[in-house]
Coordinates of C-alpha atoms and ligand atoms in Angstrom, one line a residue:
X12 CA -3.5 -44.8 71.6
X13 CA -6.4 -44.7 68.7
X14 CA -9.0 -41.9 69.5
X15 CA -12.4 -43.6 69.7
X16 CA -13.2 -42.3 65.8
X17 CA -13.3 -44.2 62.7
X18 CA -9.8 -43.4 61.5
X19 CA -8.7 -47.0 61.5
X20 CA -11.6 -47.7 59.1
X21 CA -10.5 -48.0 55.4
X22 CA -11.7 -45.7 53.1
X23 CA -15.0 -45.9 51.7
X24 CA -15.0 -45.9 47.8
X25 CA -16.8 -42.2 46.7
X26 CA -16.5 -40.8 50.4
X27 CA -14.5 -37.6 49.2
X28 CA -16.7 -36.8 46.0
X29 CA -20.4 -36.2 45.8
X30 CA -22.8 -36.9 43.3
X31 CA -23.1 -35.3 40.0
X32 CA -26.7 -33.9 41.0
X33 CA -25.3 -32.5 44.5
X34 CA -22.0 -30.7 42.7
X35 CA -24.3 -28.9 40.0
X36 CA -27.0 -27.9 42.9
X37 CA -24.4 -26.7 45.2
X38 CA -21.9 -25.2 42.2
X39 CA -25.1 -23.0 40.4
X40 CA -26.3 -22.0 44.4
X41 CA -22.9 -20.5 44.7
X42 CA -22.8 -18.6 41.2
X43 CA -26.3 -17.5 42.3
X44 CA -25.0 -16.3 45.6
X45 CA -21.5 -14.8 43.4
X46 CA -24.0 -12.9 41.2
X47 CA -26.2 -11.8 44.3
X48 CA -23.0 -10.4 45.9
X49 CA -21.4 -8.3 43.0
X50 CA -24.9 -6.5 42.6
X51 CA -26.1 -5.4 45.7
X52 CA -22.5 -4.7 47.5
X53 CA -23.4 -1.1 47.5
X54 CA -26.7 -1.7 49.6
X55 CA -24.2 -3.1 52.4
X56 CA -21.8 -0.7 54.4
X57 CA -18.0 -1.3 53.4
X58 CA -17.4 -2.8 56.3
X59 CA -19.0 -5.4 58.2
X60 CA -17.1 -5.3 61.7
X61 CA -16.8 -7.9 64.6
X62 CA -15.0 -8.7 67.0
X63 CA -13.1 -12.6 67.7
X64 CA -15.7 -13.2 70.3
X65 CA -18.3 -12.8 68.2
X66 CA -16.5 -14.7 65.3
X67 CA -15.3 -18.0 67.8
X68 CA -19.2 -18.0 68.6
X69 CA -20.0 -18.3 65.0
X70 CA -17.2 -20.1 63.7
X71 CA -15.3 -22.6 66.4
X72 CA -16.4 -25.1 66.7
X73 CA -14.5 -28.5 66.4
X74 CA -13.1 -30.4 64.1
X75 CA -15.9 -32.1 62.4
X76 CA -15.1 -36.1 62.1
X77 CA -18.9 -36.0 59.9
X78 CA -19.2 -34.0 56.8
X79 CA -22.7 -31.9 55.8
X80 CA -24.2 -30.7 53.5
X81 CA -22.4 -28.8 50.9
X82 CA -25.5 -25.9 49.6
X83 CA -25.9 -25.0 53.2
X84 CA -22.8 -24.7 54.4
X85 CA -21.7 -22.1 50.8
X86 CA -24.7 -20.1 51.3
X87 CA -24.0 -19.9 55.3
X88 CA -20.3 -18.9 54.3
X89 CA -21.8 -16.2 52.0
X90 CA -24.9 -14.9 54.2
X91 CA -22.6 -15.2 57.8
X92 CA -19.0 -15.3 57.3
X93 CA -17.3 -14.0 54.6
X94 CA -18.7 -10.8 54.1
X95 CA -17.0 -9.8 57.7
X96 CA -14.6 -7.7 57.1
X97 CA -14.4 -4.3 54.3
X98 CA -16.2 -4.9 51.3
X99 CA -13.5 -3.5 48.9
X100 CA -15.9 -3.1 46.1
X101 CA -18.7 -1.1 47.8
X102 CA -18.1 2.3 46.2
X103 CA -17.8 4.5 48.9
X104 CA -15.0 2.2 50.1
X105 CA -11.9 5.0 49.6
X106 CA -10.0 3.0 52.0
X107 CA -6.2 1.3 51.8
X108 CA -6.2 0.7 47.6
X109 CA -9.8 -1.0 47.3
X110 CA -9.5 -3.3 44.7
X111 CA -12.6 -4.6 43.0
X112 CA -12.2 -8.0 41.4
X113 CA -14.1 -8.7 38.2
X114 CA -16.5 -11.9 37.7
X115 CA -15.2 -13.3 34.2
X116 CA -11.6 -13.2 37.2
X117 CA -13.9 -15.3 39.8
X118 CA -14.6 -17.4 37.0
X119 CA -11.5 -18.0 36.4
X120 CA -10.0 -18.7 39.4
X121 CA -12.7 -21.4 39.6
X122 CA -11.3 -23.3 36.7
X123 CA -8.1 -23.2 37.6
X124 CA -9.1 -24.3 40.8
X125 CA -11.4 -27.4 39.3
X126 CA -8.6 -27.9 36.4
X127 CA -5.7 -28.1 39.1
X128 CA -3.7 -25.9 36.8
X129 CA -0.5 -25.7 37.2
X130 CA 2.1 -23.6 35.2
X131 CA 5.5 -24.4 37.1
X132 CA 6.9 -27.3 34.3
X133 CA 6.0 -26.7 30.6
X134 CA 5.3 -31.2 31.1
X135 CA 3.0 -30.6 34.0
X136 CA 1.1 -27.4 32.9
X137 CA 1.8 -26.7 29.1
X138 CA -1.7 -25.3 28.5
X139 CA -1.4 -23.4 31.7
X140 CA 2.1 -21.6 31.4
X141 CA 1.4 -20.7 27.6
X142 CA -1.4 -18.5 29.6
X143 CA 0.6 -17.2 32.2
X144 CA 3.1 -16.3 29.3
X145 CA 0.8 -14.4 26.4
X146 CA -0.9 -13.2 30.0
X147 CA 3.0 -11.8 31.4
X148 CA 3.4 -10.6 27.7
X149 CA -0.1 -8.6 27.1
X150 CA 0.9 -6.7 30.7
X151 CA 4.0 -5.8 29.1
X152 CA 2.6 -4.0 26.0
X153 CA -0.4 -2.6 28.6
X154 CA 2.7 -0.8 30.2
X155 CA 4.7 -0.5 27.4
X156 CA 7.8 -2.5 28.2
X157 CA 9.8 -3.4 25.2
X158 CA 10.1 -7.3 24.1
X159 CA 12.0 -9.4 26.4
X160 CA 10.9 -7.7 29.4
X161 CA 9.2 -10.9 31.4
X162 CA 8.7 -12.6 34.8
X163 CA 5.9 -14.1 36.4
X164 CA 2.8 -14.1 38.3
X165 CA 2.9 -14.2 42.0
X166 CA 0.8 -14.1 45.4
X167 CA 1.2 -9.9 45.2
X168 CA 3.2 -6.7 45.4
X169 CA 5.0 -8.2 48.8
X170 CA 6.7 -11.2 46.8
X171 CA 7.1 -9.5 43.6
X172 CA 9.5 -7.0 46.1
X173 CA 11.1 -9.8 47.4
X174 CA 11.7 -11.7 44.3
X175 CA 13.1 -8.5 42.0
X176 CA 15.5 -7.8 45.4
X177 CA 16.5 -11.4 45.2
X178 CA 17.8 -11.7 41.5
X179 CA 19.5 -7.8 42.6
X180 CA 21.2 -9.3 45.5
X181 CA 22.4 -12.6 43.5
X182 CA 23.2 -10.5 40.3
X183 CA 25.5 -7.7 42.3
X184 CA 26.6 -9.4 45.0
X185 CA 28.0 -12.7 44.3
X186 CA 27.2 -14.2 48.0
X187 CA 28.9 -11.4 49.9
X188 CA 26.5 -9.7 51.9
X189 CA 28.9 -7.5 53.5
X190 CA 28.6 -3.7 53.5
X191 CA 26.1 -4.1 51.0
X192 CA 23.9 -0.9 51.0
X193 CA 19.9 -0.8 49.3
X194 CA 18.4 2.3 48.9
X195 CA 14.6 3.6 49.6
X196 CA 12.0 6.6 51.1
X197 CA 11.1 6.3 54.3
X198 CA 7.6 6.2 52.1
X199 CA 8.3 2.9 50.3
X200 CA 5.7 0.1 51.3
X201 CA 7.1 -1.7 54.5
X202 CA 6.9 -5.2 52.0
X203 CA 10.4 -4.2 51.5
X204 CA 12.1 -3.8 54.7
X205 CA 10.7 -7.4 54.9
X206 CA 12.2 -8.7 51.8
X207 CA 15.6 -7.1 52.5
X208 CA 15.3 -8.9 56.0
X209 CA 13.9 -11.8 54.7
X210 CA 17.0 -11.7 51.9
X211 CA 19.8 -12.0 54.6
X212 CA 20.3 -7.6 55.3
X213 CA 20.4 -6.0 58.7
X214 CA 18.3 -3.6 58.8
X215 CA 20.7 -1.1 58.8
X216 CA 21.5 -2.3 55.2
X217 CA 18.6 -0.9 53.9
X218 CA 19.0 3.2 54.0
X219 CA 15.3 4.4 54.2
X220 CA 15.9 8.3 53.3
X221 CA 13.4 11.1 54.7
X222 CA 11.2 12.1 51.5
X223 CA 11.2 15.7 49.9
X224 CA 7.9 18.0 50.9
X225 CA 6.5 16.5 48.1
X226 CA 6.7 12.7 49.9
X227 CA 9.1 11.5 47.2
X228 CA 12.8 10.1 47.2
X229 CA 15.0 13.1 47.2
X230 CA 17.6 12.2 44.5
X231 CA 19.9 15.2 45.6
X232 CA 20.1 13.4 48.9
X233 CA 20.0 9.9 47.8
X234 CA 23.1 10.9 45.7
X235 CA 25.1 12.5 48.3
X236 CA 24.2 9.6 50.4
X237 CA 25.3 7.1 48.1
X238 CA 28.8 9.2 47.6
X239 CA 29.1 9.0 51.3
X240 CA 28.7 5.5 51.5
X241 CA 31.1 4.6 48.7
X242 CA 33.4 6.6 50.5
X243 CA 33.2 4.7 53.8
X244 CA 33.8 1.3 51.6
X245 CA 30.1 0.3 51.6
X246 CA 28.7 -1.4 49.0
X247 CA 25.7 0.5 47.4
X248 CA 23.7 -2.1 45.2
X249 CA 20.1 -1.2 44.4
X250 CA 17.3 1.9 44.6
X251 CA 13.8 1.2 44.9
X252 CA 11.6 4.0 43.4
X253 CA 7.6 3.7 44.7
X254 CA 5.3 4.4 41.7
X255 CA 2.8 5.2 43.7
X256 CA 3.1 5.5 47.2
X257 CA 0.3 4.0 49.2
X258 CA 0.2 7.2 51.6
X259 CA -0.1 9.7 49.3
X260 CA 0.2 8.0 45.7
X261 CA 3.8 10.2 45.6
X262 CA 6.0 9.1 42.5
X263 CA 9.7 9.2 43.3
X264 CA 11.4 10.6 40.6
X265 CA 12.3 7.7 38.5
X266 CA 14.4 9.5 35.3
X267 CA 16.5 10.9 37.8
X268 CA 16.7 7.7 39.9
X269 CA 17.7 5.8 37.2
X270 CA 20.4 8.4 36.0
X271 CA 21.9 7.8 39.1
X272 CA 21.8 4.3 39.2
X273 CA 23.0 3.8 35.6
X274 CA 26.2 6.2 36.7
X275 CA 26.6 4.4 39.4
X276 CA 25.9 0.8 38.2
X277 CA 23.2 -0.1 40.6
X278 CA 20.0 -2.0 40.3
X279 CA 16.6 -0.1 40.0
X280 CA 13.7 -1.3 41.1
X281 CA 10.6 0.3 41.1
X282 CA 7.4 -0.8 43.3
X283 CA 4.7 0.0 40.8
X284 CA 2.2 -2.5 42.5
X285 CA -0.3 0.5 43.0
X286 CA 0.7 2.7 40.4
X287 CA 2.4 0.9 37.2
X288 CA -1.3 0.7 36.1
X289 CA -1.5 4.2 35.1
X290 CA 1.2 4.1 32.5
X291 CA -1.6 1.9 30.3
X292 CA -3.4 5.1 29.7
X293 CA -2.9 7.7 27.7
X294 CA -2.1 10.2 30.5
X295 CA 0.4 8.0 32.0
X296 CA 2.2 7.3 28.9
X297 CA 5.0 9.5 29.7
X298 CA 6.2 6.7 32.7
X299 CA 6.9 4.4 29.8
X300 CA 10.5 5.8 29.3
X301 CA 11.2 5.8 33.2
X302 CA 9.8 2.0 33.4
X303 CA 11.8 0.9 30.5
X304 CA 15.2 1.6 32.0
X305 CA 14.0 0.1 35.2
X306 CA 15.7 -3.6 35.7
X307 CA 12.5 -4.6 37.9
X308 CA 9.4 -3.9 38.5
X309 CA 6.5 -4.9 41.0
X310 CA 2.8 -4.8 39.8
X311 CA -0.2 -5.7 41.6
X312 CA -3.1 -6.6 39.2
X313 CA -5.3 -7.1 42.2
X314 CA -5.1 -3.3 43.0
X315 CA -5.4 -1.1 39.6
X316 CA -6.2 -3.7 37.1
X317 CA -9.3 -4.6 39.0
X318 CA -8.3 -8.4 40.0
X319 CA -9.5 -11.0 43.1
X320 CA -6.8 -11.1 45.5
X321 CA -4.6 -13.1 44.7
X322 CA -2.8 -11.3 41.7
X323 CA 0.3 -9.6 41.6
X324 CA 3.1 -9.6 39.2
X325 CA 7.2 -9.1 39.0
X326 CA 8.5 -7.9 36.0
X327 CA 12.6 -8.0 34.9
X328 CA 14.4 -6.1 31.9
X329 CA 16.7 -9.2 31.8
X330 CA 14.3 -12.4 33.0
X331 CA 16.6 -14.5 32.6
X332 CA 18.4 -13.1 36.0
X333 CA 15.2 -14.4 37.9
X334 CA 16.3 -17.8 36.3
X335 CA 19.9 -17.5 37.6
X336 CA 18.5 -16.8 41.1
X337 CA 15.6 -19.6 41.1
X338 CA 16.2 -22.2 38.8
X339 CA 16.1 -25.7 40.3
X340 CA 19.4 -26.8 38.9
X341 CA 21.0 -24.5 40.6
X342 CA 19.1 -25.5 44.1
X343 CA 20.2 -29.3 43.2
X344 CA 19.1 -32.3 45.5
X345 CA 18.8 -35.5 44.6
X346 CA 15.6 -35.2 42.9
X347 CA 15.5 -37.1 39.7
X348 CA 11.7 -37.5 40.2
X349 CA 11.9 -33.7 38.7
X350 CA 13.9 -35.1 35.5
X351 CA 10.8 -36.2 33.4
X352 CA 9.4 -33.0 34.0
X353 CA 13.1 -30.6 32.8
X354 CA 12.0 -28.8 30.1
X355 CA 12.7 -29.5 26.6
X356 CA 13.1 -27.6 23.3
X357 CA 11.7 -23.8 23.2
X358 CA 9.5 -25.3 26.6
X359 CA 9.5 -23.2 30.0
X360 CA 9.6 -24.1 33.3
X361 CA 8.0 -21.3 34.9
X362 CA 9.3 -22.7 38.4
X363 CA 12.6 -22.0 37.4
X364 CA 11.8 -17.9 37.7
X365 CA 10.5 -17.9 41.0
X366 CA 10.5 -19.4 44.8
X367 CA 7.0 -21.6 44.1
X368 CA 7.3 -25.2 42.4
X369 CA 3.4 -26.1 42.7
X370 CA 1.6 -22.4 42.2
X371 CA -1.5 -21.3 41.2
X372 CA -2.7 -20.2 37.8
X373 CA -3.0 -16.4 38.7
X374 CA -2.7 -15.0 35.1
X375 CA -6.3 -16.5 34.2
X376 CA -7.7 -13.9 36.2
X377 CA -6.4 -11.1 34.4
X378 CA -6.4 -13.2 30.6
X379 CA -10.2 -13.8 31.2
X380 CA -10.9 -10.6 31.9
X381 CA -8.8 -8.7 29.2
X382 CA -10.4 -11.4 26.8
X383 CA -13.9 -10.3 28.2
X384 CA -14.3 -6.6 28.4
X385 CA -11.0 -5.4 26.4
X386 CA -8.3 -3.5 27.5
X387 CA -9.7 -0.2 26.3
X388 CA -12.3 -1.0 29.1
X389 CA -9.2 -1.3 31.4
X390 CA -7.8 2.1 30.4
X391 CA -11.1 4.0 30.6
X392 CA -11.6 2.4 33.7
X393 CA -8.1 3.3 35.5
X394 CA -9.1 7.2 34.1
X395 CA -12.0 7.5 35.9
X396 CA -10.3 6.5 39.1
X397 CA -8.0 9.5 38.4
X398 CA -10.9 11.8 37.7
X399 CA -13.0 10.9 40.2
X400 CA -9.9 11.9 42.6
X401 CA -9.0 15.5 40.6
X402 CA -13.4 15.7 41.3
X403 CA -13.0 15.3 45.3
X404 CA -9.5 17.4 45.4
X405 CA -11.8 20.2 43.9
X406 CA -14.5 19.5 46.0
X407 CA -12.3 19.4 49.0
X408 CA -10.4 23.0 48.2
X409 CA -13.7 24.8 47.7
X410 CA -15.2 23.5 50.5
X411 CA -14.6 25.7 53.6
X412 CA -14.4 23.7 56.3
X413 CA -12.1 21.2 54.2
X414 CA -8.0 21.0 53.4
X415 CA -6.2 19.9 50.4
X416 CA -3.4 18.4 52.3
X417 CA -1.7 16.6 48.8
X418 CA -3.1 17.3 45.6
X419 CA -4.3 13.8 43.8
X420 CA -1.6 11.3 42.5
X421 CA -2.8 8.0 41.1
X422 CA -6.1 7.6 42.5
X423 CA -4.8 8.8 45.6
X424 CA -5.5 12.3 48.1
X425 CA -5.3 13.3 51.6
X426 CA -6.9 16.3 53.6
X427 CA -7.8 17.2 56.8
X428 CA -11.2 19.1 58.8
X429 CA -10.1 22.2 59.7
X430 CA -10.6 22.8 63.3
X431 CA -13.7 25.4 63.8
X432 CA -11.8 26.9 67.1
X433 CA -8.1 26.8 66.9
X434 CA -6.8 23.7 68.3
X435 CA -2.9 22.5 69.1
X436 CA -1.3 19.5 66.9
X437 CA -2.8 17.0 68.9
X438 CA -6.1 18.1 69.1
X439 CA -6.1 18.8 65.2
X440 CA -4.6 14.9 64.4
X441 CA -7.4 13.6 67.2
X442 CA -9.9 15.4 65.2
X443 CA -9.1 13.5 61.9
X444 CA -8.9 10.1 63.6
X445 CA -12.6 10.8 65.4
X446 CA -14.1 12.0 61.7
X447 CA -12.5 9.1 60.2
X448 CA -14.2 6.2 63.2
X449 CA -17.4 8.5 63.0
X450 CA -17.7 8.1 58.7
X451 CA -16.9 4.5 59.4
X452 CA -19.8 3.8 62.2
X453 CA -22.1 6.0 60.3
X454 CA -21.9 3.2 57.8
X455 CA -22.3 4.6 54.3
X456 CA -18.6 5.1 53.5
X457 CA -15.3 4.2 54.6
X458 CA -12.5 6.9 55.2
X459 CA -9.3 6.1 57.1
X460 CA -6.5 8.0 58.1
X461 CA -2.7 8.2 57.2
X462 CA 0.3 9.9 58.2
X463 CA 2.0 13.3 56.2
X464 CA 5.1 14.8 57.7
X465 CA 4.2 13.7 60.8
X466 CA 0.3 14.6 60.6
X467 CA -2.8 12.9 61.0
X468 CA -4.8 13.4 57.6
X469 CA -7.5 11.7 55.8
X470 CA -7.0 9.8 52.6
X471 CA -8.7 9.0 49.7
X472 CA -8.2 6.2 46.8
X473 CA -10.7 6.8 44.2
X474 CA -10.0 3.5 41.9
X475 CA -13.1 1.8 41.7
X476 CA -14.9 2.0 38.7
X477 CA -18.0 1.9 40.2
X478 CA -17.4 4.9 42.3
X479 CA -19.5 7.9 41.2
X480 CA -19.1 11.6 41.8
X481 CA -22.5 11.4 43.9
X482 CA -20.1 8.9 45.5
X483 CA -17.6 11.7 46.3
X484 CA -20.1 14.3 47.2
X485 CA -22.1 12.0 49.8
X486 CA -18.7 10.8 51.7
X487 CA -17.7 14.5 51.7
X488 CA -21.1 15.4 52.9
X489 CA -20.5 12.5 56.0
X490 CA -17.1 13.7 57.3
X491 CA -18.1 17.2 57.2
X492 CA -20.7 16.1 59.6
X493 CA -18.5 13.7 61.8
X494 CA -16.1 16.9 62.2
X495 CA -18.9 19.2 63.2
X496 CA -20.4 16.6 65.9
X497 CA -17.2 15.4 67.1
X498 CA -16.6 19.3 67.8
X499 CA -19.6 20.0 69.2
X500 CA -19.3 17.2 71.2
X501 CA -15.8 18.0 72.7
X502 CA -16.9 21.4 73.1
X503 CA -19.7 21.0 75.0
X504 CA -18.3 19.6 78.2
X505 CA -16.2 23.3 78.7
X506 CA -19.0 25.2 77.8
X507 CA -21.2 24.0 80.8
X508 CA -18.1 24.4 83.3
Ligands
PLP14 C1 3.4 0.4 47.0 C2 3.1 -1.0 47.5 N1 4.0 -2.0 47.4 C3 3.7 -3.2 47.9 C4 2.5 -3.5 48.5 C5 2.2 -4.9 49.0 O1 1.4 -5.5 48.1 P1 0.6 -6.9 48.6 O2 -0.4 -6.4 49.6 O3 -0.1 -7.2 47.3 O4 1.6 -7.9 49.0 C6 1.5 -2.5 48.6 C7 0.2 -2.8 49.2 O5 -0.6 -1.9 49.4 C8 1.8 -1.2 48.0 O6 0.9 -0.2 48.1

């Protein structure tokens, strides 16, 4: 039966588009409200919390059969409900990797959005997938990967994993799953225990090794490890280096790594979405080499190159194996309403390289914004992150109540409050967790916790440009202080028994 609503009514001519007057009032309250947002982020605390009772109260409602008006509802959206949750930008956000977005990249994402840009054929979104190529090709030189290197823009580092291990799998294994063996620290970003799940493995096909003190792949053991596999009739087939760890910001040794997989013919790939940034700069130069004999590689734009989520990026030595995995031919049906649209001449169907037909223009983002401010700005900008975390390592060792736990790597350090009374393991790791939630409700920073050899420590990531050393020195200043009340709190009770 019909519900009593006006579904059955035909469409009224205009009813989903609004006048000109409306769009521009609405479209220049949101840039106002854009613009309001970038520049006062740091007078808010990184993060807004709620809770979902709170959040149903202010957002559930029913399905609304009437529409309303469109100003209202973006600047209720801006004032109410999207700033809930961490605002990555704020400066004193050290949390997770706090990416801060750029506004030529809001921009863009707004014309692609308005444009309906589409670069999956070269006949449905020329003008697009030239973009997305010069875009794939400028992030090449930025990293220093020879010609031919390419790939394509995707949601992030999680399907860039996915989609490097899926051309490995169809380039080594020729549909024969079967004692095939992939290779990884116990460190490596949990994105790819889901793709190797997500590819057809059991989990016991993936052989997540315990890292060396250092929290990087231990080639020593990876290679004994690989010679005991071969030697049970396995089928070793790829290594995935972290550049970058998100724990620690550890870099597994990737000339060694890729020694051992040239000897023993295996795929390398190396998760670079935090840390492949860094070889843009001077001081990074020297992972050029490593990249280069790499035959994938995942980076994340929307972590170190400053992009709006969504913006990440896989990369191949050979591109064309993305092709042999993805191309449509290969998936035929009977779809000869894709015909019109196979690509002709020196045109590229960007579809063919990876699991989207219909995707989004992601590479704008980063075009616009290496058009704007230069990639010199880029470079100066990813130094200061490392800087700034070299800055709070030597704040940290000097300060007496504070522990280096590891030193900084890409933007990235952990230490711990050292008990003022000794304390066992437990008490120690419970510490850390109570300075991290008291920095947090304090409000003027954000400081979470990670895990080191099996310790509770603090962590830093230090890559927003915005951050300052006053930055540093004031979130310093805040956990010292959550340490000393959290002690003095738990120490009170047994002093008055
Ligand atoms: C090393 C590493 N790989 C992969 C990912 C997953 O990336 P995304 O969240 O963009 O899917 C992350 C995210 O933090 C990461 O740090």
């Amino acid at each position: 039966m019909t519900p009593p609503d006006a579904s059955g009514a035909p469409y009224r001519k205009g009813e989903l588009a609004l006048p000109v007057d409306v769009m521009r009032a609405a479209g220049h309250r949101a840039v106002d409200l854009i613009v309001e947002r970038l520049h006062t982020v740091a007078q808010h605390p990184p993060h807004a919390v709620t809770d979902p009772a709170n959040l149903a109260g202010l957002i559930g409602e029913p399905l609304p059969e009437e529409g309303g008006d469109l100003t209202e509802l973006i600047e209720w959206l801006s004032r109410e409900i999207l700033p809930l949750g961490i605002r990555f930008d704020h400066p004193r956000c050290l949390a997770f990797v706090p990416t801060t977005g750029n506004y030529p990249a809001t921009l863009a994402d707004l014309l692609t959005s308005a444009h309906l840009s589409v670069p999956g054929a070269w006949f449905v979104g020329a003008g697009p997938t030239g973009i997305e190529l010069a875009t794939l090709s400028w992030l090449c030189d930025l990293l220093g990967l020879p010609a031919g290197w390419g790939g394509l823009f995707v949601s992030g580092g999680s399907v860039a994993n996915i989609t490097a291990l899926a051309a490995a799998r169809d380039h080594h294994l020729d549909g024969d799953l079967t004692g095939a063996r992939l290779y990884c620290s116990t460190q490596a970003h949990p994105s790819i225990a889901r793709a190797v799940h997500l590819l057809g493995f059991g989990r016991d096909q993936l052989v997540a090794l315990p890292p060396d003190s250092g929290n990087r792949l231990d080639p020593h053991r990876l290679a004994r490890r690989i010679d005991r596999d071969l030697a049970e009739g396995q089928r070793p087939f790829a290594v995935i280096g972290t550049l970058g760890t998100t724990s620690t910001g550890a870099l597994d040794p990737l000339p060694e790594l890729a020694g051992l997989c040239r000897d023993h013919g295996l795929w390398l790939h190396v998760d670079g979405a935090h840390g492949a940034a860094y070889a843009a700069t001077e001081r990074g130069r020297p992972l050029r080499a490593s990249l280069q004999r790499a035959d994938s590689l995942t980076v994340d734009p929307h972590k170190w190159l400053f992009q709006p989520y969504e913006a990440g990026c896989v990369l191949l030595r050979d591109p064309a194996l993305l092709k042999n995995t993805f191309r449509m031919d290969r998936h035929f049906l009977d779809t000869g309403y894709l015909h019109p649209a196979q690509p002709r001449g020196g045109q590229i169907n960007l579809d063919d390289y990876g699991p989207q037909q219909s995707r989004g223009l992601r590479a704008l983002k980063l075009w616009l914004s290496l058009k704007t401010f230069g990639a010199a700005a880029f470079r100066r900008a990813i130094d200061h992150g490392v800087d700034l975390a070299e800055y709070a390592a030597a704040r940290i060792a000097a300060h007496p109540c504070l522990r280096l736990e590891t030193p900084p790597s890409l933007g990235i350090l952990t230490f711990t409050c050292r008990p003022v009374t000794a304390l066992d393991a437990a008490s120690t790791d419970e510490l850390q967790r109570a300075v991290s939630h008291g920095v947090c409700a304090d409000g003027r920073a954000m400081v979470l916790t990670t895990r080191v050899h099996g310790r509770v420590v603090l962590r830093l990531c230090t890559i927003n440009p915005a951050s300052t050393r006053p930055d540093i020195d004031t979130t310093l200043d805040l956990v010292v202080d959550a340490a000393r009340k959290h002690q003095d709190g738990t120490r009170a009770p047994r002093g008055q028994d």
